[in-house]
Amino acid sequence: MKNKMHRRTFIKTGTQAGISAGLIAAGLPALGQVAGLAIGQIGYTQQPLPYGYSSLEPVIDGTTMNIHYTKHAAGYTKNLSDACAAEKVDTTTTSLEQLLRSISKYSTKMRNNAGGHFNHEFFWQCMQPATTSEPGGSLTQAIIQSFGSVDTMKTQFSDAAKNRFGSGWAWLVMTPDRKLAIGSSSNQDNPLMDISDLKGKPLLGLDVWEHAYYLNYQNRRADYIANWWKLVNWSFVQQNFDQA
Ligand code: MN3
């Protein structure tokens, strides 16, 4: 905890280069290690970005990432905390995943902000500075089994993201009957929620709210989606697949 607090303070005050160097020194995952926070480990506090705000350029610009992380995502985290206090959720005994799985019992404010907080904590980990990373062996096999090829999966996922009307998310999930599926959710809903049409463990998620891309792409959501594939952290997706 102390280490996390320190890292949090650091990310607020550090320069972009300093952040990356600091997090690498703090032990960023290397090949073969855990790629990120497991779904069940995502808690109620906002974790440091695993990279600098400008590290995803040119696909996502630094200003967008800064505003997205410090304003939008931080706002969901704060409002989630307020909702938990108001609705008497003991966050020391109720995990965020448990809360999401029974979200129908809570207010709309809880639904929007528990979803908003979780989705962004998950989303940051789905990305990394552009690499030539591709899905690994067992995940690739499962994708081929479900969709025919990795490219077909990407096309279906991109279509789900493009066709989500208004604000929302596209998802690749492992369904409860252990199949891979693609779909989208509105607003800040997600596939862990009991009210969701698409149910399952999220493996990969994409934010298609305008705040995620508008500065750079304006109305060209399709271009944002096409470019976003260059950022996908496939080790994180593989980890989610292994743990699903
Ligand atoms: Mn967002």
Coordinates of C-alpha atoms and ligand atoms in Angstrom, one line a residue:
M1 CA 0.0 0.0 0.0
K2 CA 2.8 2.4 1.0
N3 CA 4.5 1.6 -2.3
K4 CA 1.3 2.3 -4.3
M5 CA 0.8 5.6 -2.5
H6 CA 4.4 6.6 -3.3
R7 CA 3.9 5.6 -6.9
R8 CA 0.7 7.6 -7.1
T9 CA 2.3 10.7 -5.7
F10 CA 5.2 10.2 -8.1
I11 CA 2.9 10.0 -11.2
K12 CA 1.2 13.2 -10.2
T13 CA 4.5 15.1 -9.9
G14 CA 6.8 13.3 -12.2
T15 CA 7.7 14.3 -15.8
Q16 CA 6.5 11.9 -18.5
A17 CA 10.0 10.4 -18.9
G18 CA 10.3 10.2 -15.1
I19 CA 7.0 8.3 -14.8
S20 CA 8.1 5.6 -17.3
A21 CA 11.5 5.3 -15.8
G22 CA 10.1 5.1 -12.3
L23 CA 7.5 2.5 -13.1
I24 CA 10.1 0.4 -14.9
A25 CA 12.3 0.7 -11.8
A26 CA 9.3 -0.3 -9.7
G27 CA 9.0 -3.5 -11.7
L28 CA 6.9 -3.4 -14.8
P29 CA 6.1 -6.9 -16.0
A30 CA 8.6 -8.6 -18.2
L31 CA 7.9 -11.5 -20.5
G32 CA 6.6 -14.5 -18.6
Q33 CA 5.6 -12.5 -15.6
V34 CA 2.1 -11.3 -14.7
A35 CA 1.0 -8.8 -17.3
G36 CA -1.2 -6.7 -15.1
L37 CA -3.9 -6.6 -12.4
A38 CA -6.2 -9.6 -12.6
I39 CA -9.9 -8.7 -12.9
G40 CA -10.5 -9.8 -9.3
Q41 CA -7.7 -7.6 -8.1
I42 CA -9.0 -4.4 -9.5
G43 CA -10.0 -2.5 -6.4
Y44 CA -11.7 0.8 -5.6
T45 CA -8.7 3.1 -5.9
Q46 CA -7.3 4.5 -9.1
Q47 CA -3.9 2.9 -9.9
P48 CA -1.1 4.7 -11.7
L49 CA -1.1 4.5 -15.5
P50 CA 1.3 1.7 -16.5
Y51 CA 3.0 4.2 -19.0
G52 CA 3.3 8.0 -19.5
Y53 CA 0.4 10.1 -20.9
S54 CA 2.3 10.6 -24.2
S55 CA 3.5 7.0 -24.5
L56 CA 0.6 5.9 -26.7
E57 CA 1.3 8.6 -29.3
P58 CA 0.7 8.9 -32.2
V59 CA -2.3 6.6 -31.8
I60 CA -3.7 8.4 -28.7
D61 CA -2.3 11.8 -27.9
G62 CA -0.9 12.8 -24.5
T63 CA -3.5 15.5 -23.9
T64 CA -6.4 13.1 -24.4
M65 CA -4.7 10.5 -22.1
N66 CA -4.1 13.2 -19.5
I67 CA -7.7 14.4 -19.4
H68 CA -9.0 10.9 -19.8
Y69 CA -7.1 9.6 -16.8
T70 CA -7.0 12.7 -14.4
K71 CA -10.5 14.0 -15.1
H72 CA -12.9 11.4 -16.6
A73 CA -11.5 8.2 -14.9
A74 CA -10.6 10.0 -11.7
G75 CA -14.2 11.3 -11.6
Y76 CA -15.7 7.9 -11.8
T77 CA -13.4 6.7 -9.0
K78 CA -14.4 9.6 -6.7
N79 CA -18.1 9.2 -7.5
L80 CA -17.9 5.5 -6.8
S81 CA -16.4 6.2 -3.4
D82 CA -19.3 8.6 -2.7
A83 CA -21.8 6.1 -3.8
C84 CA -20.3 3.3 -1.7
A85 CA -20.5 5.6 1.4
A86 CA -24.1 6.6 0.6
E87 CA -25.2 3.1 -0.1
K88 CA -23.3 1.5 2.8
V89 CA -21.0 -0.8 0.7
D90 CA -18.2 -2.0 2.8
T91 CA -15.3 -1.9 0.3
T92 CA -13.1 -3.9 2.6
T93 CA -15.3 -6.9 2.5
T94 CA -17.1 -6.5 -0.9
S95 CA -14.8 -6.8 -3.9
L96 CA -15.4 -4.5 -6.9
E97 CA -16.2 -7.6 -9.0
Q98 CA -18.8 -8.8 -6.4
L99 CA -20.4 -5.3 -6.5
L100 CA -20.5 -5.4 -10.3
R101 CA -22.1 -8.8 -10.3
S102 CA -24.9 -7.6 -8.1
I103 CA -25.2 -4.0 -9.6
S104 CA -28.9 -4.3 -10.1
K105 CA -29.4 -3.9 -6.3
Y106 CA -27.8 -0.4 -6.4
S107 CA -28.5 3.0 -7.7
T108 CA -27.9 4.3 -11.2
K109 CA -25.1 6.4 -9.8
M110 CA -23.4 3.3 -8.5
R111 CA -23.9 1.5 -11.8
N112 CA -22.4 4.3 -13.8
N113 CA -19.4 4.9 -11.5
A114 CA -18.6 1.3 -10.5
G115 CA -18.6 0.5 -14.2
G116 CA -16.8 3.7 -15.1
H117 CA -14.0 3.0 -12.6
F118 CA -13.6 -0.7 -13.4
N119 CA -13.7 -0.2 -17.1
H120 CA -11.0 2.4 -17.1
E121 CA -8.7 0.5 -14.7
F122 CA -9.1 -2.4 -17.1
F123 CA -8.7 -0.4 -20.3
W124 CA -5.4 1.2 -19.3
Q125 CA -4.0 -2.3 -18.9
C126 CA -5.3 -3.4 -22.3
M127 CA -2.9 -1.0 -23.9
Q128 CA 0.9 -0.5 -24.1
P129 CA 3.1 1.7 -26.2
A130 CA 2.9 0.5 -29.8
T131 CA 4.7 -2.8 -30.4
T132 CA 4.4 -5.6 -32.9
S133 CA 2.8 -7.8 -30.2
E134 CA 0.3 -10.4 -31.4
P135 CA -1.9 -12.9 -29.5
G136 CA 0.0 -15.9 -28.1
G137 CA -0.5 -19.6 -28.7
S138 CA -3.4 -20.8 -26.6
L139 CA -5.3 -17.5 -27.0
T140 CA -4.8 -17.6 -30.8
Q141 CA -6.1 -21.2 -30.9
A142 CA -9.2 -20.2 -29.0
I143 CA -9.8 -17.2 -31.2
I144 CA -9.4 -19.3 -34.4
Q145 CA -11.9 -21.9 -32.9
S146 CA -14.5 -19.2 -32.2
F147 CA -14.0 -16.8 -35.0
G148 CA -12.0 -18.6 -37.7
S149 CA -9.0 -16.3 -37.6
V150 CA -7.5 -13.4 -35.6
D151 CA -8.3 -11.0 -38.4
T152 CA -12.0 -12.0 -38.3
M153 CA -12.1 -11.5 -34.6
K154 CA -10.6 -8.1 -35.0
T155 CA -13.1 -7.2 -37.7
Q156 CA -16.0 -8.3 -35.5
F157 CA -14.7 -6.5 -32.5
S158 CA -14.1 -3.3 -34.6
D159 CA -17.7 -3.6 -36.0
A160 CA -19.1 -3.9 -32.4
A161 CA -17.1 -0.8 -31.5
K162 CA -18.1 1.2 -34.6
N163 CA -21.8 0.2 -34.3
R164 CA -22.2 1.0 -30.6
F165 CA -24.5 4.0 -30.9
G166 CA -23.5 6.9 -28.6
S167 CA -21.2 6.2 -25.7
G168 CA -20.0 2.8 -24.6
W169 CA -17.5 0.0 -24.9
A170 CA -16.6 -3.0 -27.1
W171 CA -15.6 -6.2 -25.4
L172 CA -14.0 -9.6 -26.1
V173 CA -15.2 -11.9 -23.3
M174 CA -15.1 -15.5 -22.1
T175 CA -18.7 -16.4 -21.6
P176 CA -19.9 -18.5 -18.6
D177 CA -20.1 -21.5 -20.9
R178 CA -16.4 -20.9 -21.8
K179 CA -16.7 -19.6 -25.3
L180 CA -15.2 -16.4 -26.7
A181 CA -17.7 -13.8 -27.6
I182 CA -17.7 -10.2 -28.8
G183 CA -20.2 -7.5 -28.1
S184 CA -20.7 -4.0 -26.8
S185 CA -22.3 -2.2 -23.8
S186 CA -23.8 1.2 -23.4
N187 CA -22.5 4.0 -21.2
Q188 CA -20.3 2.4 -18.5
D189 CA -22.0 -1.0 -18.3
N190 CA -19.8 -4.0 -18.6
P191 CA -20.1 -7.8 -19.1
L192 CA -19.5 -8.5 -15.4
M193 CA -22.8 -6.8 -14.5
D194 CA -25.9 -8.8 -13.8
I195 CA -27.9 -6.4 -15.9
S196 CA -25.7 -6.9 -19.0
D197 CA -26.9 -8.7 -22.1
L198 CA -23.3 -9.7 -22.9
K199 CA -22.1 -11.7 -19.9
G200 CA -18.6 -13.0 -19.2
K201 CA -15.1 -12.3 -18.1
P202 CA -13.7 -9.4 -20.0
L203 CA -10.5 -10.3 -21.9
L204 CA -10.2 -7.0 -23.9
G205 CA -12.2 -3.8 -23.8
L206 CA -12.2 -0.6 -25.9
D207 CA -13.6 2.7 -24.8
V208 CA -15.6 4.4 -27.6
W209 CA -16.8 7.4 -25.7
E210 CA -15.9 10.5 -27.6
H211 CA -13.7 11.7 -24.8
A212 CA -11.4 8.8 -25.6
Y213 CA -10.6 10.0 -29.1
Y214 CA -12.3 13.3 -30.1
L215 CA -9.3 15.7 -29.8
N216 CA -7.4 13.7 -32.4
Y217 CA -10.0 11.9 -34.4
Q218 CA -13.2 14.1 -34.1
N219 CA -16.0 12.2 -35.7
R220 CA -13.7 9.5 -37.2
R221 CA -14.3 6.8 -34.6
A222 CA -13.5 4.1 -37.2
D223 CA -9.9 5.5 -37.6
Y224 CA -9.4 5.5 -33.8
I225 CA -10.5 1.9 -33.7
A226 CA -8.3 0.8 -36.6
N227 CA -5.3 2.5 -35.1
W228 CA -6.0 1.3 -31.6
W229 CA -5.1 -2.3 -32.5
K230 CA -1.4 -1.2 -32.6
L231 CA -1.6 -0.6 -28.8
V232 CA -3.2 -3.8 -27.7
N233 CA -1.3 -5.4 -24.8
W234 CA -1.7 -9.1 -25.8
S235 CA 0.1 -10.4 -22.8
F236 CA -2.6 -8.8 -20.6
V237 CA -5.4 -10.3 -22.8
Q238 CA -3.6 -13.7 -22.6
Q239 CA -3.4 -13.4 -18.8
N240 CA -7.2 -12.6 -18.7
F241 CA -7.8 -15.6 -20.9
D242 CA -5.7 -17.9 -18.7
Q243 CA -7.5 -16.7 -15.6
A244 CA -11.0 -16.7 -17.0
Ligands
MN3_1 MN -13.4 6.8 -20.9

